[in-house]
N, CA, C and O of each residue as an XYZ file, in Angstrom:
792
protein
N     -62.574      1.609     15.453
C     -61.218      2.070     15.664
C     -61.069      2.608     17.079
O     -61.917      3.368     17.549
N     -60.004      2.222     17.755
C     -59.814      2.653     19.138
C     -59.407      4.122     19.183
O     -58.786      4.642     18.256
N     -59.778      4.784     20.299
C     -59.439      6.199     20.426
C     -59.033      6.527     21.856
O     -59.203      5.722     22.771
N     -58.495      7.719     22.023
C     -58.078      8.204     23.335
C     -59.172      9.104     23.888
O     -59.627     10.036     23.224
N     -59.590      8.808     25.125
C     -60.579      9.629     25.824
C     -59.844     10.369     26.940
O     -59.303      9.741     27.850
N     -59.822     11.687     26.871
C     -59.099     12.476     27.864
C     -60.002     12.967     28.971
O     -61.172     13.274     28.740
N     -59.456     13.044     30.182
C     -60.225     13.572     31.316
C     -59.353     14.517     32.132
O     -58.218     14.185     32.474
N     -59.887     15.691     32.441
C     -59.198     16.677     33.277
C     -60.157     17.119     34.375
O     -61.375     17.111     34.191
N     -59.595     17.505     35.518
C     -60.439     17.926     36.633
C     -59.695     18.927     37.498
O     -58.486     18.813     37.701
N     -60.437     19.920     38.012
C     -59.924     20.818     39.052
C     -60.952     20.848     40.169
O     -62.152     20.723     39.927
N     -60.463     21.020     41.419
C     -61.332     20.939     42.585
C     -62.154     22.192     42.824
O     -63.236     22.116     43.408
N     -61.658     23.359     42.381
C     -62.410     24.594     42.587
C     -62.622     25.301     41.258
O     -61.894     25.067     40.293
N     -63.620     26.160     41.220
C     -63.941     26.907     40.002
C     -62.835     27.902     39.653
O     -62.682     28.278     38.491
N     -62.049     28.339     40.676
C     -60.996     29.325     40.440
C     -59.770     28.715     39.755
O     -58.993     29.430     39.123
N     -59.595     27.393     39.880
C     -58.439     26.735     39.281
C     -58.638     26.577     37.772
O     -59.764     26.572     37.276
N     -57.532     26.450     37.065
C     -57.592     26.332     35.608
C     -57.177     24.930     35.165
O     -56.298     24.306     35.759
N     -57.831     24.453     34.110
C     -57.483     23.151     33.531
C     -56.582     23.320     32.308
O     -56.304     22.349     31.604
N     -56.121     24.555     32.050
C     -55.343     24.832     30.834
C     -54.156     23.888     30.663
O     -53.955     23.323     29.588
N     -53.365     23.719     31.737
C     -52.165     22.868     31.662
C     -52.542     21.419     31.346
O     -51.894     20.770     30.524
N     -53.596     20.912     32.006
C     -54.042     19.543     31.738
C     -54.522     19.396     30.294
O     -54.205     18.412     29.624
N     -55.288     20.382     29.821
C     -55.794     20.337     28.450
C     -54.645     20.271     27.445
O     -54.657     19.454     26.524
N     -53.647     21.147     27.635
C     -52.494     21.191     26.728
C     -51.809     19.824     26.691
O     -51.503     19.304     25.618
N     -51.569     19.246     27.875
C     -50.881     17.949     27.950
C     -51.695     16.835     27.302
O     -51.146     15.976     26.612
N     -53.006     16.854     27.528
C     -53.861     15.800     26.967
C     -53.944     15.914     25.444
O     -53.896     14.905     24.740
N     -54.066     17.134     24.941
C     -54.110     17.325     23.483
C     -52.776     16.940     22.853
O     -52.740     16.364     21.765
N     -51.676     17.262     23.542
C     -50.346     16.899     23.034
C     -50.158     15.388     23.017
O     -49.386     14.862     22.215
N     -50.867     14.690     23.905
C     -50.758     13.225     23.970
C     -51.584     12.537     22.887
O     -51.537     11.315     22.743
N     -52.348     13.337     22.121
C     -53.110     12.751     21.017
C     -54.608     12.703     21.225
O     -55.328     12.173     20.378
N     -55.102     13.248     22.341
C     -56.550     13.275     22.585
C     -57.165     14.356     21.688
O     -56.659     15.477     21.630
N     -58.248     14.023     20.995
C     -58.955     15.022     20.185
C     -59.827     15.888     21.089
O     -60.317     15.419     22.116
N     -60.021     17.155     20.707
C     -60.834     18.073     21.522
C     -62.225     17.514     21.799
O     -62.764     17.693     22.891
N     -62.809     16.831     20.803
C     -64.150     16.258     20.964
C     -64.176     15.121     21.980
O     -65.234     14.767     22.499
N     -63.010     14.553     22.260
C     -62.930     13.424     23.196
C     -62.332     13.830     24.540
O     -61.821     12.988     25.279
N     -62.397     15.135     24.853
C     -61.839     15.654     26.097
C     -62.978     16.053     27.029
O     -63.843     16.847     26.657
N     -62.976     15.505     28.229
C     -64.030     15.763     29.214
C     -63.404     16.460     30.417
O     -62.369     16.028     30.924
N     -64.043     17.551     30.874
C     -63.457     18.374     31.937
C     -64.487     18.665     33.031
O     -65.581     19.153     32.751
N     -64.121     18.358     34.282
C     -64.938     18.715     35.448
C     -64.312     19.924     36.121
O     -63.116     19.923     36.414
N     -65.112     20.957     36.370
C     -64.654     22.158     37.072
C     -65.300     22.192     38.453
O     -66.498     21.938     38.583
N     -64.512     22.507     39.488
C     -65.055     22.657     40.835
C     -65.607     21.370     41.403
O     -66.604     21.382     42.125
N     -64.962     20.251     41.083
C     -65.429     18.943     41.558
C     -64.280     18.252     42.272
O     -63.224     18.022     41.682
N     -64.483     17.919     43.542
C     -63.449     17.256     44.335
C     -63.268     15.815     43.882
O     -64.216     15.156     43.457
N     -62.029     15.339     43.984
C     -61.749     13.942     43.650
C     -62.364     12.976     44.642
O     -62.500     11.785     44.362
N     -62.742     13.503     45.826
C     -63.337     12.651     46.850
C     -64.809     12.370     46.561
O     -65.383     11.437     47.122
N     -65.422     13.170     45.690
C     -66.839     12.985     45.385
C     -67.058     11.776     44.491
O     -66.290     11.517     43.564
N     -68.125     11.040     44.792
C     -68.445      9.857     43.996
C     -68.970     10.267     42.629
O     -68.705      9.593     41.634
N     -69.721     11.380     42.574
C     -70.323     11.811     41.318
C     -69.519     12.945     40.699
O     -69.397     14.029     41.269
N     -68.972     12.668     39.512
C     -68.267     13.684     38.736
C     -68.859     13.612     37.335
O     -68.522     12.712     36.565
N     -69.747     14.558     36.996
C     -70.543     14.454     35.758
C     -69.729     14.184     34.494
O     -70.052     13.268     33.738
N     -68.687     14.963     34.257
C     -67.910     14.795     33.023
C     -67.080     13.512     33.048
O     -66.829     12.904     32.008
N     -66.659     13.108     34.249
C     -65.923     11.854     34.373
C     -66.842     10.690     33.995
O     -66.438      9.755     33.303
N     -68.100     10.774     34.471
C     -69.078      9.733     34.124
C     -69.309      9.693     32.614
O     -69.445      8.619     32.029
N     -69.355     10.890     31.979
C     -69.525     10.942     30.523
C     -68.317     10.327     29.808
O     -68.463      9.625     28.808
N     -67.122     10.604     30.340
C     -65.905     10.046     29.738
C     -65.947      8.518     29.795
O     -65.612      7.845     28.820
N     -66.365      7.973     30.952
C     -66.459      6.509     31.085
C     -67.504      5.935     30.137
O     -67.309      4.865     29.559
N     -68.621      6.657     29.980
C     -69.670      6.198     29.057
C     -69.168      6.178     27.613
O     -69.585      5.341     26.813
N     -68.262      7.117     27.288
C     -67.736      7.210     25.912
C     -66.709      6.124     25.608
O     -66.442      5.839     24.440
N     -66.128      5.512     26.647
C     -65.092      4.483     26.451
C     -65.675      3.212     25.852
O     -66.638      2.649     26.372
N     -65.088      2.778     24.772
C     -65.468      1.511     24.155
C     -64.311      0.529     24.311
O     -63.210      0.912     24.707
N     -64.562     -0.712     24.003
C     -63.502     -1.713     24.078
C     -62.354     -1.307     23.160
O     -62.567     -0.959     21.998
N     -61.136     -1.355     23.694
C     -59.959     -0.980     22.926
C     -59.563      0.476     23.098
O     -58.445      0.850     22.743
N     -60.468      1.324     23.644
C     -60.147      2.725     23.882
C     -59.241      2.857     25.109
O     -59.097      1.920     25.894
N     -58.638      4.032     25.257
C     -57.758      4.301     26.399
C     -58.176      5.596     27.078
O     -58.350      6.624     26.423
N     -58.335      5.540     28.388
C     -58.610      6.731     29.184
C     -57.268      7.395     29.495
O     -56.356      6.745     30.005
N     -57.148      8.689     29.187
C     -55.887      9.404     29.388
C     -56.093     10.507     30.419
O     -57.017     11.313     30.306
N     -55.222     10.533     31.423
C     -55.256     11.576     32.452
C     -53.832     12.098     32.634
O     -52.867     11.433     32.258
N     -53.709     13.290     33.211
C     -52.367     13.855     33.392
C     -51.688     13.307     34.637
O     -50.505     12.969     34.608
N     -52.434     13.220     35.722
C     -51.874     12.700     36.978
C     -52.862     11.731     37.606
O     -54.069     11.810     37.375
N     -52.335     10.828     38.391
C     -53.159      9.770     38.969
C     -54.246     10.315     39.879
O     -55.329      9.735     39.963
N     -53.972     11.433     40.570
C     -54.965     11.961     41.507
C     -56.198     12.528     40.812
O     -57.178     12.855     41.481
N     -56.173     12.654     39.456
C     -57.374     13.098     38.740
C     -58.467     12.038     38.829
O     -59.649     12.350     38.687
N     -58.073     10.781     39.065
C     -59.049      9.695     39.140
C     -59.810      9.695     40.455
O     -60.987      9.338     40.494
N     -59.139     10.096     41.537
C     -59.778     10.072     42.847
C     -58.744     10.151     43.937
O     -57.544     10.229     43.675
N     -59.226     10.131     45.177
C     -58.331     10.310     46.312
C     -57.933      8.994     46.979
O     -56.854      8.896     47.562
N     -58.793      7.990     46.896
C     -58.481      6.768     47.644
C     -58.002      5.653     46.720
O     -58.435      5.540     45.573
N     -57.098      4.836     47.250
C     -56.591      3.689     46.499
C     -57.737      2.762     46.118
O     -57.769      2.217     45.015
N     -58.674      2.588     47.042
C     -59.808      1.695     46.799
C     -60.603      2.135     45.570
O     -60.966      1.309     44.732
N     -60.875      3.449     45.464
C     -61.630      3.954     44.308
C     -60.854      3.763     43.018
O     -61.419      3.381     41.994
N     -59.533      4.037     43.073
C     -58.711      3.906     41.870
C     -58.643      2.456     41.406
O     -58.698      2.175     40.208
N     -58.522      1.538     42.366
C     -58.453      0.119     42.001
C     -59.786     -0.377     41.449
O     -59.817     -1.205     40.539
N     -60.891      0.135     42.007
C     -62.217     -0.237     41.496
C     -62.358      0.238     40.052
O     -62.924     -0.463     39.213
N     -61.839      1.433     39.769
C     -61.883      1.956     38.401
C     -61.026      1.098     37.475
O     -61.423      0.796     36.350
N     -59.838      0.707     37.962
C     -58.954     -0.142     37.147
C     -59.653     -1.447     36.787
O     -59.545     -1.920     35.656
N     -60.368     -2.029     37.746
C     -61.115     -3.266     37.494
C     -62.212     -3.038     36.456
O     -62.440     -3.870     35.578
N     -62.888     -1.886     36.576
C     -63.958     -1.580     35.623
C     -63.392     -1.431     34.214
O     -63.949     -1.966     33.255
N     -62.275     -0.698     34.093
C     -61.658     -0.521     32.775
C     -61.234     -1.862     32.194
O     -61.452     -2.138     31.014
N     -60.621     -2.697     33.041
C     -60.148     -4.007     32.592
C     -61.318     -4.847     32.085
O     -61.220     -5.504     31.049
N     -62.436     -4.817     32.835
C     -63.596     -5.632     32.441
C     -64.209     -5.139     31.127
O     -64.853     -5.910     30.417
N     -64.011     -3.864     30.804
C     -64.559     -3.301     29.568
C     -63.556     -3.368     28.416
O     -63.860     -2.947     27.300
N     -62.366     -3.895     28.685
C     -61.355     -4.009     27.638
C     -60.729     -2.673     27.274
O     -60.207     -2.505     26.172
N     -60.783     -1.714     28.208
C     -60.214     -0.385     27.957
C     -58.898     -0.246     28.707
O     -58.663     -0.940     29.696
N     -58.039      0.654     28.233
C     -56.745      0.887     28.863
C     -56.723      2.198     29.628
O     -57.684      2.967     29.620
N     -55.606      2.428     30.283
C     -55.413      3.659     31.046
C     -54.012      4.178     30.783
O     -53.041      3.422     30.815
N     -53.914      5.472     30.522
C     -52.615      6.090     30.323
C     -52.506      7.298     31.251
O     -53.337      8.205     31.212
N     -51.469      7.292     32.083
C     -51.232      8.395     33.020
C     -49.973      9.115     32.560
O     -48.889      8.533     32.551
N     -50.114     10.370     32.179
C     -49.007     11.094     31.554
C     -47.856     11.382     32.515
O     -46.722     11.556     32.069
N     -48.119     11.435     33.823
C     -47.038     11.731     34.760
C     -46.209     10.492     35.110
O     -45.328     10.547     35.968
N     -46.497      9.395     34.448
C     -45.719      8.163     34.675
C     -44.760      7.951     33.509
O     -44.525      6.821     33.082
N     -44.213      9.044     33.002
C     -43.250      8.965     31.911
C     -43.883      8.853     30.550
O     -43.193      8.586     29.566
N     -45.195      9.053     30.470
C     -45.867      9.056     29.173
C     -46.194      7.674     28.645
O     -46.759      7.548     27.559
N     -45.851      6.635     29.391
C     -46.148      5.282     28.924
C     -47.517      4.823     29.361
O     -48.065      5.315     30.348
N     -48.073      3.871     28.617
C     -49.369      3.323     28.996
C     -49.230      2.421     30.208
O     -48.285      1.640     30.319
N     -50.183      2.544     31.106
C     -50.271      1.612     32.228
C     -51.372      0.642     31.840
O     -52.555      0.959     31.958
N     -50.994     -0.510     31.390
C     -51.959     -1.496     30.925
C     -52.443     -2.302     32.122
O     -51.767     -3.222     32.583
N     -53.625     -1.941     32.616
C     -54.144     -2.589     33.827
C     -54.603     -4.027     33.589
O     -55.014     -4.710     34.527
N     -54.535     -4.485     32.350
C     -54.944     -5.870     32.080
C     -53.795     -6.863     32.277
O     -54.013     -8.074     32.323
N     -52.559     -6.333     32.395
C     -51.417     -7.227     32.621
C     -51.036     -7.211     34.096
O     -51.273     -6.217     34.781
N     -50.443     -8.307     34.601
C     -50.030     -8.337     36.005
C     -49.079     -7.194     36.364
O     -49.221     -6.589     37.427
N     -48.104     -6.887     35.486
C     -47.148     -5.813     35.768
C     -47.850     -4.455     35.781
O     -47.622     -3.645     36.679
N     -48.693     -4.212     34.797
C     -49.429     -2.945     34.740
C     -50.347     -2.776     35.929
O     -50.474     -1.682     36.479
N     -50.995     -3.878     36.327
C     -51.878     -3.838     37.493
C     -51.092     -3.514     38.759
O     -51.553     -2.748     39.605
N     -49.897     -4.104     38.885
C     -49.056     -3.842     40.061
C     -48.607     -2.381     40.084
O     -48.671     -1.727     41.125
N     -48.157     -1.873     38.946
C     -47.703     -0.476     38.870
C     -48.846      0.458     39.243
O     -48.659      1.411     40.000
N     -50.038      0.177     38.704
C     -51.190      1.011     38.997
C     -51.510      0.979     40.488
O     -51.764      2.024     41.086
N     -51.501     -0.205     41.094
C     -51.792     -0.338     42.526
C     -50.795      0.448     43.360
O     -51.178      1.147     44.298
N     -49.509      0.332     43.019
C     -48.467      1.058     43.762
C     -48.663      2.562     43.606
O     -48.600      3.298     44.591
N     -48.900      3.023     42.384
C     -49.072      4.454     42.158
C     -50.322      4.983     42.847
O     -50.309      6.093     43.378
N     -51.401      4.206     42.846
C     -52.627      4.627     43.528
C     -52.380      4.753     45.028
O     -52.841      5.701     45.662
N     -51.645      3.786     45.592
C     -51.335      3.836     47.026
C     -50.455      5.039     47.346
O     -50.648      5.700     48.366
N     -49.485      5.323     46.471
C     -48.604      6.476     46.688
C     -49.380      7.791     46.591
O     -49.128      8.720     47.358
N     -50.321      7.868     45.650
C     -51.123      9.086     45.501
C     -51.964      9.324     46.756
O     -52.086     10.455     47.226
N     -52.548      8.231     47.300
C     -53.342      8.369     48.520
C     -52.439      8.759     49.690
O     -52.816      9.599     50.506
N     -51.253      8.158     49.778
C     -50.326      8.469     50.863
C     -49.922      9.944     50.806
O     -49.854     10.610     51.839
N     -49.655     10.450     49.603
C     -49.278     11.857     49.450
C     -50.392     12.769     49.944
O     -50.131     13.771     50.610
N     -51.636     12.421     49.616
C     -52.786     13.205     50.075
C     -52.877     13.188     51.599
O     -53.120     14.222     52.221
N     -52.679     11.996     52.206
C     -52.743     11.871     53.675
C     -51.625     12.672     54.344
O     -51.841     13.301     55.379
N     -50.428     12.645     53.748
C     -49.296     13.392     54.319
C     -49.590     14.889     54.291
O     -49.318     15.590     55.266
N     -50.142     15.383     53.187
C     -50.493     16.803     53.096
C     -51.505     17.167     54.173
O     -51.388     18.211     54.816
N     -52.494     16.310     54.369
C     -53.526     16.583     55.374
C     -52.920     16.586     56.772
O     -53.270     17.425     57.601
N     -52.002     15.640     57.037
C     -51.325     15.596     58.345
C     -50.517     16.860     58.584
O     -50.505     17.393     59.693
N     -49.830     17.349     57.531
C     -49.022     18.574     57.675
C     -49.891     19.767     58.035
O     -49.522     20.572     58.891
N     -51.046     19.887     57.384
C     -51.948     21.003     57.677
C     -52.442     20.905     59.118
O     -52.447     21.900     59.842
N     -52.860     19.704     59.539
C     -53.345     19.504     60.905
C     -52.248     19.800     61.916
O     -52.491     20.448     62.935
N     -51.029     19.320     61.630
C     -49.891     19.555     62.519
C     -49.597     21.044     62.644
O     -49.338     21.541     63.739
N     -49.639     21.748     61.528
C     -49.385     23.194     61.528
C     -50.424     23.930     62.367
O     -50.083     24.827     63.137
N     -51.684     23.553     62.218
C     -52.761     24.192     62.998
C     -52.551     23.933     64.483
O     -52.684     24.847     65.297
N     -52.221     22.685     64.846
C     -52.011     22.350     66.262
C     -50.839     23.116     66.858
O     -50.913     23.586     67.993
N     -49.746     23.244     66.085
C     -48.582     23.982     66.586
C     -48.909     25.455     66.789
O     -48.505     26.049     67.788
N     -49.638     26.048     65.848
C     -50.024     27.463     65.987
C     -50.942     27.645     67.191
O     -50.825     28.624     67.928
N     -51.848     26.703     67.384
C     -52.775     26.789     68.516
C     -52.016     26.689     69.835
O     -52.270     27.462     70.759
N     -51.063     25.718     69.928
C     -50.272     25.544     71.155
C     -49.410     26.774     71.436
O     -49.180     27.122     72.594
N     -48.933     27.434     70.373
C     -48.095     28.629     70.544
C     -48.933     29.879     70.791
O     -48.390     30.966     70.983
N     -50.260     29.724     70.786
C     -51.138     30.865     71.035
C     -51.226     31.827     69.867
O     -51.608     32.984     70.037
N     -50.872     31.352     68.677
C     -50.898     32.222     67.500
C     -52.289     32.241     66.878
O     -53.101     31.336     67.069
N     -52.524     33.306     66.129
C     -53.801     33.489     65.461
C     -53.969     32.427     64.367
O     -53.060     32.195     63.569
N     -55.141     31.788     64.341
C     -55.426     30.775     63.327
C     -56.231     31.362     62.172
O     -56.660     30.647     61.267
N     -56.424     32.655     62.222
C     -57.245     33.275     61.185
C     -58.703     33.137     61.554
O     -59.033     32.903     62.717
N     -59.556     33.274     60.602
C     -60.988     33.192     60.870
C     -61.507     34.504     61.442
O     -60.794     35.507     61.487
N     -62.742     34.476     61.869
C     -63.382     35.689     62.361
C     -62.916     35.982     63.784
O     -63.022     35.112     64.648
N     -62.399     37.193     64.053
C     -61.939     37.509     65.398
C     -63.132     37.688     66.342
O     -64.224     38.061     65.914
N     -62.912     37.419     67.616
C     -63.952     37.636     68.607
C     -64.043     39.133     68.835
O     -63.084     39.756     69.291
N     -65.196     39.713     68.519
C     -65.325     41.170     68.580
C     -65.693     41.656     69.974
O     -65.295     42.747     70.382
N     -66.439     40.860     70.690
C     -66.920     41.289     72.000
C     -66.016     40.701     73.074
O     -65.854     39.483     73.157
N     -65.421     41.574     73.906
C     -64.500     41.121     74.950
C     -65.272     40.671     76.183
O     -66.462     40.958     76.320
N     -64.580     39.957     77.088
C     -65.197     39.533     78.349
C     -65.627     40.748     79.170
O     -66.660     40.723     79.839
N     -64.836     41.793     79.112
C     -65.162     43.026     79.840
C     -66.482     43.617     79.330
O     -67.299     44.100     80.114
N     -66.679     43.574     78.007
C     -67.936     44.076     77.449
C     -69.113     43.200     77.857
O     -70.211     43.702     78.096
N     -68.886     41.902     77.935
C     -69.948     40.983     78.373
C     -70.340     41.311     79.814
O     -71.526     41.337     80.143
N     -69.337     41.565     80.684
C     -69.634     41.924     82.085
C     -70.468     43.209     82.142
O     -71.416     43.311     82.922
N     -70.106     44.179     81.313
C     -70.864     45.442     81.271
C     -72.296     45.180     80.812
O     -73.244     45.744     81.357
N     -72.441     44.327     79.813
C     -73.767     43.993     79.297
C     -74.598     43.300     80.370
O     -75.789     43.579     80.505
N     -73.981     42.397     81.136
C     -74.684     41.689     82.217
C     -75.170     42.696     83.255
O     -76.293     42.584     83.747
N     -74.324     43.690     83.595
C     -74.719     44.707     84.587
C     -75.936     45.495     84.090
O     -76.855     45.795     84.853
N     -75.919     45.823     82.792
C     -77.055     46.569     82.236
C     -78.344     45.742     82.289
O     -79.400     46.253     82.660
N     -78.249     44.468     81.919
C     -79.427     43.588     81.945
C     -79.914     43.409     83.378
O     -81.117     43.445     83.637
N     -78.976     43.214     84.316
C     -79.357     43.074     85.733
C     -79.984     44.358     86.264
O     -80.765     44.332     87.215
N     -79.631     45.489     85.636
C     -80.203     46.779     86.042
C     -81.555     47.054     85.406
O     -82.138     48.115     85.627
N     -82.064     46.104     84.611
C     -83.410     46.247     84.060
C     -83.485     46.515     82.576
O     -84.585     46.597     82.028
N     -82.347     46.655     81.898
C     -82.374     46.884     80.446
C     -82.772     45.582     79.730
O     -82.403     44.499     80.185
N     -83.516     45.671     78.622
C     -83.879     44.453     77.878
C     -82.635     43.788     77.279
O     -81.796     44.457     76.676
N     -82.525     42.479     77.449
C     -81.352     41.727     76.980
C     -81.167     41.864     75.471
O     -80.042     41.995     74.989
N     -82.275     41.834     74.726
C     -82.175     41.929     73.260
C     -81.571     43.265     72.841
O     -80.741     43.317     71.933
N     -81.989     44.352     73.504
C     -81.482     45.681     73.169
C     -80.005     45.806     73.545
O     -79.211     46.347     72.776
N     -79.636     45.302     74.734
C     -78.241     45.376     75.191
C     -77.346     44.589     74.235
O     -76.285     45.067     73.836
N     -77.778     43.382     73.870
C     -76.987     42.550     72.946
C     -76.790     43.278     71.624
O     -75.690     43.288     71.071
N     -77.868     43.890     71.119
C     -77.789     44.613     69.851
C     -76.819     45.791     69.958
O     -76.041     46.046     69.038
N     -76.869     46.508     71.086
C     -75.977     47.650     71.291
C     -74.508     47.233     71.297
O     -73.635     48.001     70.892
N     -74.247     46.025     71.753
C     -72.864     45.527     71.805
C     -72.474     44.761     70.527
O     -71.364     44.239     70.424
N     -73.390     44.703     69.568
C     -73.078     44.083     68.275
C     -73.070     42.571     68.290
O     -72.259     41.940     67.613
N     -73.987     41.980     69.075
C     -74.077     40.515     69.099
C     -75.536     40.109     69.194
O     -76.407     40.937     69.461
N     -75.793     38.840     68.974
C     -77.163     38.349     69.098
C     -77.474     38.085     70.566
O     -76.571     37.960     71.393
N     -78.769     38.003     70.875
C     -79.172     37.704     72.251
C     -78.657     36.331     72.676
O     -78.250     36.140     73.821
N     -78.679     35.364     71.730
C     -78.185     34.009     72.038
C     -76.706     34.043     72.395
O     -76.266     33.368     73.326
N     -75.931     34.847     71.635
C     -74.497     34.972     71.931
C     -74.285     35.594     73.296
O     -73.419     35.160     74.055
N     -75.089     36.629     73.614
C     -74.973     37.278     74.928
C     -75.198     36.258     76.044
O     -74.398     36.169     76.975
N     -76.287     35.488     75.950
C     -76.584     34.493     76.996
C     -75.491     33.425     77.086
O     -75.073     33.041     78.179
N     -75.037     32.956     75.928
C     -73.992     31.916     75.939
C     -72.710     32.438     76.571
O     -72.121     31.769     77.420
N     -72.274     33.627     76.167
C     -71.031     34.205     76.701
C     -71.151     34.549     78.179
O     -70.211     34.338     78.945
N     -72.311     35.081     78.587
C     -72.483     35.440     80.004
C     -72.504     34.183     80.883
O     -71.972     34.197     81.993
N     -73.114     33.097     80.394
C     -73.094     31.815     81.139
C     -71.671     31.286     81.255
O     -71.254     30.819     82.315
N     -70.920     31.365     80.134
C     -69.534     30.877     80.140
C     -68.698     31.677     81.145
O     -67.880     31.099     81.861
N     -68.892     32.991     81.205
C     -68.161     33.836     82.158
C     -68.530     33.479     83.585
O     -67.663     33.399     84.455
N     -69.818     33.264     83.829
C     -70.284     32.896     85.169
C     -69.694     31.553     85.593
O     -69.310     31.368     86.748
N     -69.629     30.614     84.637
C     -69.034     29.304     84.946
C     -67.547     29.438     85.274
O     -67.046     28.781     86.187
N     -66.844     30.292     84.525
C     -65.404     30.513     84.779
C     -65.187     31.108     86.182
O     -64.296     30.689     86.921
N     -66.025     32.093     86.523
C     -65.887     32.739     87.828
C     -66.236     31.775     88.949
O     -65.637     31.803     90.024
N     -67.226     30.910     88.676
C     -67.625     29.921     89.692
C     -66.541     28.878     89.921
O     -66.414     28.328     91.015
N     -65.739     28.605     88.850
C     -64.669     27.600     88.952
C     -63.434     28.152     89.656
O     -62.586     27.389     90.117
N     -63.333     29.477     89.737
C     -62.130     30.085     90.342
C     -62.218     30.033     91.858
O     -61.306     30.493     92.545
């Protein structure tokens, strides 16, 4: 007898699969046939529970997911999966496509799946472009990008150089200023290069 195999995934351990679980159970997936990956990116080739879900699929069964991006990030990966399902005689149902089955064994179903996979990848690329664009604009405007602030100023580096030139051990001076000896040497060289270029 054919059955529904459900798969849910979140990219980080902090995210919850509750909403996906509710939707998959409401679609008719039994709890015993629900596979969930926590903290696993869609870009990764290895997703342990996803692999188990595929192993559980028999001919006539249907893989059920809530959104197309649960399958992966690239159109190529999604299409390869569609081919694998088709060759095994299994179906695919994506709940965000109006709740209807996407039968990848038919020309129309295959076309719909290909279009949706391409759109999912495009959406991911657009999001990545927006983040990159935002970072570039903040950088050009001289705004803080977050991250660890530079604690040691150029003025402090100059003072440290004077102390070292006066005979103080570089390791001790660097430690007194709250940096490593390697950082002291790198920063002092960079300052010397800047002054030499002026």
